[in-house]
Amino acid sequence: MMNRWQFLKRLTPLLALMVLVLSACGRADLSALNPQGPVAQEQFGLMKLAFSIMIGVVVIVFALCLFVIVRFRRRKGDKSIPKQVEGSHKLEIIWTVIPIILLIILGVPTVQSVFNLSKDYSNDPDAVKVIVTSHQYWWEFEYPELGIKTAQELVIPKGKIITIEAKTADVLHSFWVPSLAGKIDTNPGGSTNKMFFSAPKEGVYLGKCAELCGPSHGLMDFKVKSVDDASFDRWAAALQEPVAMPSDPVVAAAFESKCLVCHAVGDKGGPLYPNLTGIGSRDSVGGILINTDDPKYSNEASTYENLHRWIENPDDIKPGNLMGKIDLTQQELDGIAKYLSELTLDYEK
């Protein structure tokens, strides 16, 4: 039988390897430990308090154990029986009262935060209302007070309270922007959940689905883009402007018959799948193909190349998505990718 020392010798390298592997799993822009808004900051404060209490308890307990082992170890020739403390009321009171005090220290701010973070701002005239609908595997963002709808990028004015009404069109998903707020589930069955957050600084914040919702669950990314008030107003106005169709009649015919059946562009098309208005301005295609003119990784390329790759075979990018491969000629594929890559919204000055 393997003794304890041999077991530890074999277990230690495995634990070290696990630490190394897991240390590479995190992303700096997808972490609740880097709060960028008041909601996330309050949640981070609770985490720090809980960890501080836990670490304090662990340190004190280990210190006491070490002290007892050293101070009361059996010495050579000493056959006396140590003082027995079983039934000591004093000690029982001490180790009963201390956990109660720790629970009060942790419980009071936790209850306060629960009430603070569950406030409903949906009737606040200064808040921006957004209806979030999750789909396999994309996100729809509707601004009912502005009469606009978009996908994959939630554009918000910086500093304003954003009140979210979350629901799903199919299975259970979870809306999560860790640097701005905790997650909220989108439940099947017609129910909706509410939350709020704000982003005091301009920037782009990464969001993900935090529920296991299918084979491409890990690829269900989206972005929250915080802009100044003027840029947000320009973006909302540009999203409602009419959009010209492709100038090439062959490409235009293919786009109208094979794309606008499901997708919307401007005031044309269907609402079944992501609204494509302004897709050339987005930071990514499908949430995971990053648009850049300086690619460094396999998921990075120009907007045109990413769109071309997605339209050519979306299942290759997100297995299980409902778009499927579209029957297009090479001319139609090239033309539609070019048209969409140039379909931009010039709202950031």
mmCIF file of C-alpha atoms in Angstrom, residues 2-3 20-21 32 45 51 65 79-80 104 115 120 122 126 160 162 166 223 243 249-250 258 278 317 322 333:
data_model
loop_
_atom_site.group_PDB
_atom_site.id
_atom_site.type_symbol
_atom_site.label_atom_id
_atom_site.label_comp_id
_atom_site.label_asym_id
_atom_site.label_seq_id
_atom_site.Cartn_x
_atom_site.Cartn_y
_atom_site.Cartn_z
ATOM 1 C CA MET A 2 1.248 3.498 -0.827
ATOM 2 C CA ASN A 3 2.280 5.353 2.337
ATOM 3 C CA LEU A 20 0.021 26.595 -13.799
ATOM 4 C CA VAL A 21 -2.776 25.587 -16.185
ATOM 5 C CA ALA A 32 -14.802 40.595 -11.169
ATOM 6 C CA GLY A 45 -15.871 45.092 -1.458
ATOM 7 C CA PHE A 51 -11.681 36.817 2.048
ATOM 8 C CA CYS A 65 -2.238 24.734 16.144
ATOM 9 C CA LYS A 79 4.799 10.729 31.349
ATOM 10 C CA SER A 80 2.405 13.188 32.980
ATOM 11 C CA ILE A 104 -22.382 39.721 12.111
ATOM 12 C CA PHE A 115 -31.046 45.678 -0.827
ATOM 13 C CA ASP A 120 -35.549 48.891 -9.459
ATOM 14 C CA SER A 122 -37.051 50.910 -14.489
ATOM 15 C CA ASP A 126 -32.962 59.482 -16.011
ATOM 16 C CA LYS A 160 -26.013 56.914 -16.634
ATOM 17 C CA ILE A 162 -28.654 51.315 -17.201
ATOM 18 C CA ALA A 166 -33.416 40.212 -19.088
ATOM 19 C CA LYS A 223 -19.450 43.874 -25.427
ATOM 20 C CA VAL A 243 -29.594 52.139 -45.149
ATOM 21 C CA PRO A 249 -27.351 44.349 -58.423
ATOM 22 C CA VAL A 250 -26.229 40.714 -58.188
ATOM 23 C CA LYS A 258 -30.845 35.281 -48.553
ATOM 24 C CA GLY A 278 -23.707 49.312 -38.282
ATOM 25 C CA ILE A 317 -16.894 29.478 -35.880
ATOM 26 C CA LEU A 322 -28.876 28.362 -36.054
ATOM 27 C CA LEU A 333 -20.016 35.995 -50.763
#
